[in-house]
Amino acid sequence: MLESKARWRLGAGDEAVAGQLCDALGIDPLLARLLVLRGVSSVPEAEQFLSGGSGHFHDPFLMEGMETAVSRIRSALSSGEKIRVYGDYDADGVSSTALMAHLLRGLGANFDTYIPHRVKEGYGLNKGAVDLAKEQGVSLIITVDTGVSAVEEVAYIQELGMDVIVTDHHEPPGTLPQPLALINPKKETCPYPFKGLAGVGVALKLAQGLLGRLPEELLEIAAIGTVADLMPLHDENRLIVKLGLERMRKSAYPGLRALMDVSGVDRSAVNATHIGFSLAPRINASGRLEHASTALKLLVTEDEAEAVSIAEELDLLNKERQFIVDELTGLAKAAVQEEQDGALKRGETPKNFLVVSGEKWNVGVVGIVASRLVDTYYRPTIVLSIDPDTGMAKGSARSIAGFDMYQALTHCADLLDHYGGHQAAAGMSLRRENIAEFERRLNVLAGEWLSAEDFIPLLAVDAECSLSEVPLECIEELEKLAPFGVGNPAPKILFSGLRLDEIKLMGRERQHLKLVLTDAAAEIAAGVEAVGFGKGWLGSLMTPQAPVDIVGELSVNEWNGVRKPQLMLQDLRIPALQVFDWRGKPAARVGEDLAALGERLAALPGRGSARPPALVLFGEEDRAPGAGGRPAGPVWRCLPDGSLAADNEAARELQFPEMTDIVLCTAPRSLAQLERALAQADGIRRCYAVFADPVPQDGGAMPTRDQFKAVYASVRQQGMWDLRNPALLQSFSRRSGLSAAMISFVLDVFEELGFIEKAGGVVRPVAAPSKRDLTTSRKYQERLSRAEVDRVCVYTSAKELSDWIAGCRSPQQLSSAQPT
């Protein structure tokens, strides 16, 4: 058994609608089902989703404030007024600023751009920047990706005699600024039909309004900010990214070409994933570590050599950013773990909302660190950097499904100097002395708004299929759903009950997992590879004998001209008890493997305080494997009646029925003893069969009655056996085919039954022994039990042993295995 990391929610769509789409459009049934799950319910909607183009954009003048903004900008263009584009330092803000720069340059405007310094100025409009604009003769400020919360700053701009047009996409606060025009589709009074645009998307609509046409030449710039800011790929966002990627593959911008090259992205195959994980991080690195103007310069330059130079600089900055993120993530995780361990020791429940802070942490990367903590602990998280000189803390928040971060910050507004954002992410600043109360309130809100189930990640699964239902042609057709991203993820398909034909680890540090899978029910089926990046730790917790359920994204793997289906592993589970065959391993190797197993169990995601493996011994003289004379974990000793007794302090602090990983260290003395031990393992998920024999015996086989008779007849015939003479036993062993150990066992049985006498190594027959059956001998019965034990514990295959142990866990077996 292996638990999945997430809760799987299988989507349910209208099969009748899917059938209609399939028939009308001639598409694969799976593609039709996936369209329905994405909210497509009619043939025209499906045609637009699959084939929509530039003619499907909305009229920009449906946005409130658009007419006023276009009129004012045109007036500034005709009179030569100086315009300043005021942006933000993240990838959405930089691409928004770049888009406006290309637009105004093409219109012959007198303009410049301004992006505040993340650390020195912080997010949004600030009065110092406004004063500078006034000094430099600016008469019109156009904000992009910022400004909807800047009530005081907008008023200050107007006091100084300048006009300001605000374009933004963030959640509008209760009190709005009053600029000349405020363009934000999320305003309650705005009738625009699509509310989900990124900041760069709003800037694109302003460009469309000014030009009177869709500026297709700007779509690749708009695609960057849309993907980077994690906007849902619905409606116009889908069109922006789809058409933008098409243009990006033959980009007209030297900066984008250079950025793709330095990122190792094949320009001809660039997709939304490349934007999100290769291009956007390098753009963001500029604003995180230095100044976003460097990234802006890359996106607006027309010089090839300059573009290459800047792209290389951003690549180096991104490597530095990665190092800083890794370092701060380690510090943040250590702080969280210390708090959680302390809570457990005090008998308290770990916090539902994580707030982590540190002095002089790099403000530019705290959002990434917060995302890493969410990935690890799946709790809404805020990471703060404290300035020790001013006592101010600036931070970023990342949320989980079901928790609205912006609303949570609004509930704490009295503690904050500034905040802004949306449901999934936000930024804020507050004084150091308010952090404790801030954390307390957020934990109260998390307790009120979230249930226990909400703290388990949710994985939306589109459909359940067999491997035979997704041939190569089907997978290729699913590419019509691209581009994939937030709101339109790559389809995730569930495959149940697959057979594991191969388990491999890949990568320099063996951190990646590759599985070869086949349909268990198929008699003849080609294996399909599944690749799980960063999931190598799962390999040692899986056995080929156990059927596995997989959730994966379908893709095509092409190598040396051969194309074949491939699964990109998202999550997996093994519903059945797993049995790991460790029989025959040297004792030292068993100790090493147990130590490694303990570390893996402690690192299992979502386990909290993971339990170590439970070691079970079956005899008084048995010793547990370990290192330096110390057992490798808590030890229980199974008594002859099948009851379990804690054998060390580690075991006395735990409850055996709660243990998930059971190690059967030594051979049981009877199958009944083993069955009764397993019956008490209520929480067992994985069983490790070592069955080391503390007292090696001669195979454990039982001599036949004829062999018993032959030994007895020889003793009687000769009148005595002198066991001190090895030649005697060797001679009889050759004649009878019995080993010396087997002959010794037969003699022990005869002695117990009173058929012979032993004295000083000499065996003599008893003159007139009482008649007794062999089965009345205790030694005979022990040997008989040992033969049964060996049959199961020694001579079975790994599959047969797994089936036998699983059978012991069945309800019928459990009832019969209870001690009497």
PDB file of C-alpha atoms in Angstrom, residues 390-605:
ATOM      1  CA  THR A 390      13.455  50.174  10.324  1.00  0.00           C
ATOM      2  CA  GLY A 391      11.568  47.245  11.862  1.00  0.00           C
ATOM      3  CA  MET A 392       9.476  46.914   8.699  1.00  0.00           C
ATOM      4  CA  ALA A 393       8.641  43.504   7.290  1.00  0.00           C
ATOM      5  CA  LYS A 394       7.846  42.964   3.625  1.00  0.00           C
ATOM      6  CA  GLY A 395       6.567  39.679   2.345  1.00  0.00           C
ATOM      7  CA  SER A 396       4.721  37.524  -0.122  1.00  0.00           C
ATOM      8  CA  ALA A 397       1.851  35.120   0.373  1.00  0.00           C
ATOM      9  CA  ARG A 398       0.856  31.963  -1.469  1.00  0.00           C
ATOM     10  CA  SER A 399      -2.398  30.154  -0.838  1.00  0.00           C
ATOM     11  CA  ILE A 400      -4.087  26.787  -1.321  1.00  0.00           C
ATOM     12  CA  ALA A 401      -7.445  25.879  -2.831  1.00  0.00           C
ATOM     13  CA  GLY A 402     -10.320  27.082  -0.688  1.00  0.00           C
ATOM     14  CA  PHE A 403      -8.479  29.905   1.079  1.00  0.00           C
ATOM     15  CA  ASP A 404      -8.807  33.442  -0.318  1.00  0.00           C
ATOM     16  CA  MET A 405      -5.556  35.154   0.598  1.00  0.00           C
ATOM     17  CA  TYR A 406      -6.696  38.637  -0.401  1.00  0.00           C
ATOM     18  CA  GLN A 407      -9.796  38.386   1.793  1.00  0.00           C
ATOM     19  CA  ALA A 408      -7.682  37.070   4.668  1.00  0.00           C
ATOM     20  CA  LEU A 409      -5.362  40.081   4.419  1.00  0.00           C
ATOM     21  CA  THR A 410      -8.388  42.361   4.290  1.00  0.00           C
ATOM     22  CA  HIS A 411      -9.482  40.908   7.656  1.00  0.00           C
ATOM     23  CA  CYS A 412      -6.067  41.939   9.008  1.00  0.00           C
ATOM     24  CA  ALA A 413      -5.880  45.324   7.282  1.00  0.00           C
ATOM     25  CA  ASP A 414      -5.469  47.225  10.562  1.00  0.00           C
ATOM     26  CA  LEU A 415      -2.144  45.440  11.128  1.00  0.00           C
ATOM     27  CA  LEU A 416      -0.774  46.120   7.653  1.00  0.00           C
ATOM     28  CA  ASP A 417       0.855  49.199   6.191  1.00  0.00           C
ATOM     29  CA  HIS A 418       0.109  47.985   2.669  1.00  0.00           C
ATOM     30  CA  TYR A 419      -1.253  44.906   0.924  1.00  0.00           C
ATOM     31  CA  GLY A 420      -2.589  43.780  -2.428  1.00  0.00           C
ATOM     32  CA  GLY A 421      -3.084  40.708  -4.582  1.00  0.00           C
ATOM     33  CA  HIS A 422      -5.715  38.066  -5.247  1.00  0.00           C
ATOM     34  CA  GLN A 423      -6.962  34.678  -4.006  1.00  0.00           C
ATOM     35  CA  ALA A 424      -3.807  32.710  -4.714  1.00  0.00           C
ATOM     36  CA  ALA A 425      -1.022  35.217  -4.092  1.00  0.00           C
ATOM     37  CA  ALA A 426      -0.482  38.557  -2.428  1.00  0.00           C
ATOM     38  CA  GLY A 427       2.093  40.947  -1.050  1.00  0.00           C
ATOM     39  CA  MET A 428       2.118  42.980   2.129  1.00  0.00           C
ATOM     40  CA  SER A 429       4.182  45.100   4.512  1.00  0.00           C
ATOM     41  CA  LEU A 430       3.787  45.539   8.270  1.00  0.00           C
ATOM     42  CA  ARG A 431       5.728  46.461  11.356  1.00  0.00           C
ATOM     43  CA  ARG A 432       7.736  43.795  13.129  1.00  0.00           C
ATOM     44  CA  GLU A 433       5.762  44.074  16.356  1.00  0.00           C
ATOM     45  CA  ASN A 434       2.531  43.181  14.495  1.00  0.00           C
ATOM     46  CA  ILE A 435       3.787  39.867  13.096  1.00  0.00           C
ATOM     47  CA  ALA A 436       2.734  37.710  16.079  1.00  0.00           C
ATOM     48  CA  GLU A 437      -0.844  39.044  16.086  1.00  0.00           C
ATOM     49  CA  PHE A 438      -0.925  38.845  12.283  1.00  0.00           C
ATOM     50  CA  GLU A 439       0.008  35.159  12.449  1.00  0.00           C
ATOM     51  CA  ARG A 440      -2.520  34.483  15.206  1.00  0.00           C
ATOM     52  CA  ARG A 441      -5.407  36.006  13.243  1.00  0.00           C
ATOM     53  CA  LEU A 442      -4.497  34.204  10.040  1.00  0.00           C
ATOM     54  CA  ASN A 443      -4.465  30.884  11.887  1.00  0.00           C
ATOM     55  CA  VAL A 444      -7.896  31.636  13.319  1.00  0.00           C
ATOM     56  CA  LEU A 445      -9.191  32.381   9.806  1.00  0.00           C
ATOM     57  CA  ALA A 446      -7.630  29.212   8.415  1.00  0.00           C
ATOM     58  CA  GLY A 447      -9.282  27.207  11.185  1.00  0.00           C
ATOM     59  CA  GLU A 448     -12.659  28.765  10.383  1.00  0.00           C
ATOM     60  CA  TRP A 449     -12.472  28.649   6.577  1.00  0.00           C
ATOM     61  CA  LEU A 450     -10.753  25.298   5.987  1.00  0.00           C
ATOM     62  CA  SER A 451     -11.621  21.716   6.895  1.00  0.00           C
ATOM     63  CA  ALA A 452      -9.157  18.898   7.568  1.00  0.00           C
ATOM     64  CA  GLU A 453      -9.669  17.669   4.010  1.00  0.00           C
ATOM     65  CA  ASP A 454      -8.641  21.066   2.598  1.00  0.00           C
ATOM     66  CA  PHE A 455      -5.106  20.482   3.872  1.00  0.00           C
ATOM     67  CA  ILE A 456      -4.674  17.541   1.521  1.00  0.00           C
ATOM     68  CA  PRO A 457      -3.778  18.730  -2.006  1.00  0.00           C
ATOM     69  CA  LEU A 458      -6.515  18.264  -4.558  1.00  0.00           C
ATOM     70  CA  LEU A 459      -5.662  16.776  -7.941  1.00  0.00           C
ATOM     71  CA  ALA A 460      -8.323  17.190 -10.600  1.00  0.00           C
ATOM     72  CA  VAL A 461      -8.448  14.092 -12.804  1.00  0.00           C
ATOM     73  CA  ASP A 462     -10.116  14.485 -16.187  1.00  0.00           C
ATOM     74  CA  ALA A 463     -10.941  10.895 -17.063  1.00  0.00           C
ATOM     75  CA  GLU A 464     -10.216   7.250 -16.318  1.00  0.00           C
ATOM     76  CA  CYS A 465      -8.944   5.141 -19.206  1.00  0.00           C
ATOM     77  CA  SER A 466      -7.141   1.939 -19.987  1.00  0.00           C
ATOM     78  CA  LEU A 467      -3.818   2.136 -21.781  1.00  0.00           C
ATOM     79  CA  SER A 468      -5.419   0.659 -24.889  1.00  0.00           C
ATOM     80  CA  GLU A 469      -7.843   3.612 -25.067  1.00  0.00           C
ATOM     81  CA  VAL A 470      -5.074   6.184 -25.571  1.00  0.00           C
ATOM     82  CA  PRO A 471      -3.046   5.170 -28.617  1.00  0.00           C
ATOM     83  CA  LEU A 472      -0.523   7.523 -30.183  1.00  0.00           C
ATOM     84  CA  GLU A 473      -3.107   9.041 -32.527  1.00  0.00           C
ATOM     85  CA  CYS A 474      -5.362   9.978 -29.595  1.00  0.00           C
ATOM     86  CA  ILE A 475      -2.509  11.630 -27.695  1.00  0.00           C
ATOM     87  CA  GLU A 476      -1.569  13.673 -30.756  1.00  0.00           C
ATOM     88  CA  GLU A 477      -5.160  14.860 -31.125  1.00  0.00           C
ATOM     89  CA  LEU A 478      -5.246  15.994 -27.477  1.00  0.00           C
ATOM     90  CA  GLU A 479      -2.617  18.601 -28.388  1.00  0.00           C
ATOM     91  CA  LYS A 480      -5.502  20.592 -29.881  1.00  0.00           C
ATOM     92  CA  LEU A 481      -6.394  21.535 -26.286  1.00  0.00           C
ATOM     93  CA  ALA A 482      -3.088  23.405 -25.891  1.00  0.00           C
ATOM     94  CA  PRO A 483      -1.799  25.821 -24.716  1.00  0.00           C
ATOM     95  CA  PHE A 484      -1.912  24.326 -21.255  1.00  0.00           C
ATOM     96  CA  GLY A 485      -1.673  26.227 -18.010  1.00  0.00           C
ATOM     97  CA  VAL A 486      -3.785  27.566 -15.174  1.00  0.00           C
ATOM     98  CA  GLY A 487      -7.474  27.013 -15.912  1.00  0.00           C
ATOM     99  CA  ASN A 488      -6.641  24.752 -18.838  1.00  0.00           C
ATOM    100  CA  PRO A 489      -4.189  22.202 -17.468  1.00  0.00           C
ATOM    101  CA  ALA A 490      -2.778  19.376 -19.519  1.00  0.00           C
ATOM    102  CA  PRO A 491      -5.287  16.510 -19.286  1.00  0.00           C
ATOM    103  CA  LYS A 492      -4.661  14.233 -16.323  1.00  0.00           C
ATOM    104  CA  ILE A 493      -5.772  10.666 -16.906  1.00  0.00           C
ATOM    105  CA  LEU A 494      -6.258   7.936 -14.324  1.00  0.00           C
ATOM    106  CA  PHE A 495      -5.096   4.407 -15.153  1.00  0.00           C
ATOM    107  CA  SER A 496      -6.111   1.835 -12.539  1.00  0.00           C
ATOM    108  CA  GLY A 497      -4.718  -1.581 -11.697  1.00  0.00           C
ATOM    109  CA  LEU A 498      -1.638  -1.398 -13.899  1.00  0.00           C
ATOM    110  CA  ARG A 499       1.119  -3.974 -13.674  1.00  0.00           C
ATOM    111  CA  LEU A 500       4.598  -2.742 -12.833  1.00  0.00           C
ATOM    112  CA  ASP A 501       6.956  -4.443 -15.241  1.00  0.00           C
ATOM    113  CA  GLU A 502       9.976  -2.321 -14.367  1.00  0.00           C
ATOM    114  CA  ILE A 503      11.052   0.222 -11.757  1.00  0.00           C
ATOM    115  CA  LYS A 504      14.092   2.368 -12.535  1.00  0.00           C
ATOM    116  CA  LEU A 505      15.749   5.422 -11.017  1.00  0.00           C
ATOM    117  CA  MET A 506      17.254   8.073 -13.279  1.00  0.00           C
ATOM    118  CA  GLY A 507      19.380  11.190 -12.931  1.00  0.00           C
ATOM    119  CA  ARG A 508      22.783  11.897 -11.490  1.00  0.00           C
ATOM    120  CA  GLU A 509      21.412  11.619  -7.967  1.00  0.00           C
ATOM    121  CA  ARG A 510      18.820   8.969  -8.902  1.00  0.00           C
ATOM    122  CA  GLN A 511      16.127  11.512  -8.114  1.00  0.00           C
ATOM    123  CA  HIS A 512      13.796  10.693 -11.012  1.00  0.00           C
ATOM    124  CA  LEU A 513      11.534   7.665 -11.426  1.00  0.00           C
ATOM    125  CA  LYS A 514      10.784   5.661 -14.556  1.00  0.00           C
ATOM    126  CA  LEU A 515       8.187   2.903 -14.615  1.00  0.00           C
ATOM    127  CA  VAL A 516       7.230   0.489 -17.361  1.00  0.00           C
ATOM    128  CA  LEU A 517       3.503  -0.243 -17.102  1.00  0.00           C
ATOM    129  CA  THR A 518       1.055  -2.599 -18.760  1.00  0.00           C
ATOM    130  CA  ASP A 519      -2.643  -3.287 -18.353  1.00  0.00           C
ATOM    131  CA  ALA A 520      -2.808  -6.120 -15.829  1.00  0.00           C
ATOM    132  CA  ALA A 521      -5.830  -7.635 -17.564  1.00  0.00           C
ATOM    133  CA  ALA A 522      -4.253  -7.630 -21.033  1.00  0.00           C
ATOM    134  CA  GLU A 523      -2.689 -10.921 -22.035  1.00  0.00           C
ATOM    135  CA  ILE A 524      -0.416  -9.291 -24.591  1.00  0.00           C
ATOM    136  CA  ALA A 525       0.355  -5.595 -24.264  1.00  0.00           C
ATOM    137  CA  ALA A 526       3.320  -3.365 -24.937  1.00  0.00           C
ATOM    138  CA  GLY A 527       4.684  -1.537 -21.916  1.00  0.00           C
ATOM    139  CA  VAL A 528       4.175   2.213 -21.618  1.00  0.00           C
ATOM    140  CA  GLU A 529       6.807   4.290 -19.880  1.00  0.00           C
ATOM    141  CA  ALA A 530       5.855   6.695 -17.095  1.00  0.00           C
ATOM    142  CA  VAL A 531       8.366   9.301 -15.960  1.00  0.00           C
ATOM    143  CA  GLY A 532       8.142  11.073 -12.609  1.00  0.00           C
ATOM    144  CA  PHE A 533      10.605  13.922 -12.189  1.00  0.00           C
ATOM    145  CA  GLY A 534      11.716  14.354  -8.601  1.00  0.00           C
ATOM    146  CA  LYS A 535       9.824  11.204  -7.573  1.00  0.00           C
ATOM    147  CA  GLY A 536      12.778   8.834  -7.304  1.00  0.00           C
ATOM    148  CA  TRP A 537      12.139   8.398  -3.572  1.00  0.00           C
ATOM    149  CA  LEU A 538       8.974   6.460  -4.462  1.00  0.00           C
ATOM    150  CA  GLY A 539      10.897   3.673  -6.188  1.00  0.00           C
ATOM    151  CA  SER A 540      12.038   1.981  -3.004  1.00  0.00           C
ATOM    152  CA  LEU A 541       8.475   1.972  -1.649  1.00  0.00           C
ATOM    153  CA  MET A 542       7.038   0.039  -4.580  1.00  0.00           C
ATOM    154  CA  THR A 543       7.002  -3.669  -5.411  1.00  0.00           C
ATOM    155  CA  PRO A 544       6.313  -5.188  -8.838  1.00  0.00           C
ATOM    156  CA  GLN A 545       3.817  -7.607  -7.272  1.00  0.00           C
ATOM    157  CA  ALA A 546       1.372  -4.820  -6.337  1.00  0.00           C
ATOM    158  CA  PRO A 547      -1.038  -3.341  -8.939  1.00  0.00           C
ATOM    159  CA  VAL A 548      -0.653   0.431  -9.120  1.00  0.00           C
ATOM    160  CA  ASP A 549      -3.029   3.302  -9.950  1.00  0.00           C
ATOM    161  CA  ILE A 550      -1.408   6.141 -11.895  1.00  0.00           C
ATOM    162  CA  VAL A 551      -2.474   9.696 -12.689  1.00  0.00           C
ATOM    163  CA  GLY A 552      -0.419  11.066 -15.539  1.00  0.00           C
ATOM    164  CA  GLU A 553      -0.298  13.533 -18.393  1.00  0.00           C
ATOM    165  CA  LEU A 554      -0.140  11.924 -21.810  1.00  0.00           C
ATOM    166  CA  SER A 555       2.711  12.892 -24.104  1.00  0.00           C
ATOM    167  CA  VAL A 556       4.669  11.606 -27.066  1.00  0.00           C
ATOM    168  CA  ASN A 557       8.249  10.504 -26.607  1.00  0.00           C
ATOM    169  CA  GLU A 558      10.324  10.744 -29.780  1.00  0.00           C
ATOM    170  CA  TRP A 559      13.754   9.130 -29.960  1.00  0.00           C
ATOM    171  CA  ASN A 560      15.723   8.305 -33.095  1.00  0.00           C
ATOM    172  CA  GLY A 561      12.659   8.908 -35.221  1.00  0.00           C
ATOM    173  CA  VAL A 562      10.473   6.536 -33.198  1.00  0.00           C
ATOM    174  CA  ARG A 563       7.387   8.033 -31.584  1.00  0.00           C
ATOM    175  CA  LYS A 564       5.594   6.266 -28.754  1.00  0.00           C
ATOM    176  CA  PRO A 565       3.155   7.123 -25.938  1.00  0.00           C
ATOM    177  CA  GLN A 566       4.552   8.272 -22.614  1.00  0.00           C
ATOM    178  CA  LEU A 567       3.031   9.255 -19.271  1.00  0.00           C
ATOM    179  CA  MET A 568       4.324  12.173 -17.246  1.00  0.00           C
ATOM    180  CA  LEU A 569       3.631  10.931 -13.738  1.00  0.00           C
ATOM    181  CA  GLN A 570       1.642  13.291 -11.509  1.00  0.00           C
ATOM    182  CA  ASP A 571       0.675  10.996  -8.649  1.00  0.00           C
ATOM    183  CA  LEU A 572       0.259   7.324  -7.865  1.00  0.00           C
ATOM    184  CA  ARG A 573      -1.149   5.017  -5.259  1.00  0.00           C
ATOM    185  CA  ILE A 574      -0.927   1.322  -4.451  1.00  0.00           C
ATOM    186  CA  PRO A 575      -4.206   0.314  -2.759  1.00  0.00           C
ATOM    187  CA  ALA A 576      -3.095  -3.182  -1.740  1.00  0.00           C
ATOM    188  CA  LEU A 577      -0.708  -4.317   0.972  1.00  0.00           C
ATOM    189  CA  GLN A 578       2.834  -4.499  -0.399  1.00  0.00           C
ATOM    190  CA  VAL A 579       5.305  -7.231   0.536  1.00  0.00           C
ATOM    191  CA  PHE A 580       9.022  -6.586  -0.017  1.00  0.00           C
ATOM    192  CA  ASP A 581      11.136  -9.715  -0.399  1.00  0.00           C
ATOM    193  CA  TRP A 582      14.306  -9.150   1.651  1.00  0.00           C
ATOM    194  CA  ARG A 583      14.978 -12.864   2.162  1.00  0.00           C
ATOM    195  CA  GLY A 584      18.574 -13.905   1.781  1.00  0.00           C
ATOM    196  CA  LYS A 585      20.023 -10.465   2.422  1.00  0.00           C
ATOM    197  CA  PRO A 586      23.151 -10.424   4.613  1.00  0.00           C
ATOM    198  CA  ALA A 587      22.495  -9.100   8.112  1.00  0.00           C
ATOM    199  CA  ALA A 588      24.693  -6.020   7.538  1.00  0.00           C
ATOM    200  CA  ARG A 589      22.771  -5.164   4.369  1.00  0.00           C
ATOM    201  CA  VAL A 590      19.445  -5.543   6.176  1.00  0.00           C
ATOM    202  CA  GLY A 591      20.640  -3.068   8.832  1.00  0.00           C
ATOM    203  CA  GLU A 592      21.649  -0.556   6.153  1.00  0.00           C
ATOM    204  CA  ASP A 593      18.368  -0.937   4.295  1.00  0.00           C
ATOM    205  CA  LEU A 594      16.368  -0.465   7.495  1.00  0.00           C
ATOM    206  CA  ALA A 595      18.234   2.754   8.267  1.00  0.00           C
ATOM    207  CA  ALA A 596      17.515   4.029   4.752  1.00  0.00           C
ATOM    208  CA  LEU A 597      13.869   2.950   5.062  1.00  0.00           C
ATOM    209  CA  GLY A 598      13.495   4.952   8.271  1.00  0.00           C
ATOM    210  CA  GLU A 599      14.804   8.057   6.514  1.00  0.00           C
ATOM    211  CA  ARG A 600      12.440   7.578   3.569  1.00  0.00           C
ATOM    212  CA  LEU A 601       9.424   7.132   5.825  1.00  0.00           C
ATOM    213  CA  ALA A 602      10.325  10.275   7.762  1.00  0.00           C
ATOM    214  CA  ALA A 603      10.445  12.217   4.477  1.00  0.00           C
ATOM    215  CA  LEU A 604       7.116  10.958   3.115  1.00  0.00           C
ATOM    216  CA  PRO A 605       5.023  14.005   2.060  1.00  0.00           C
TER     217      PRO A 605
END
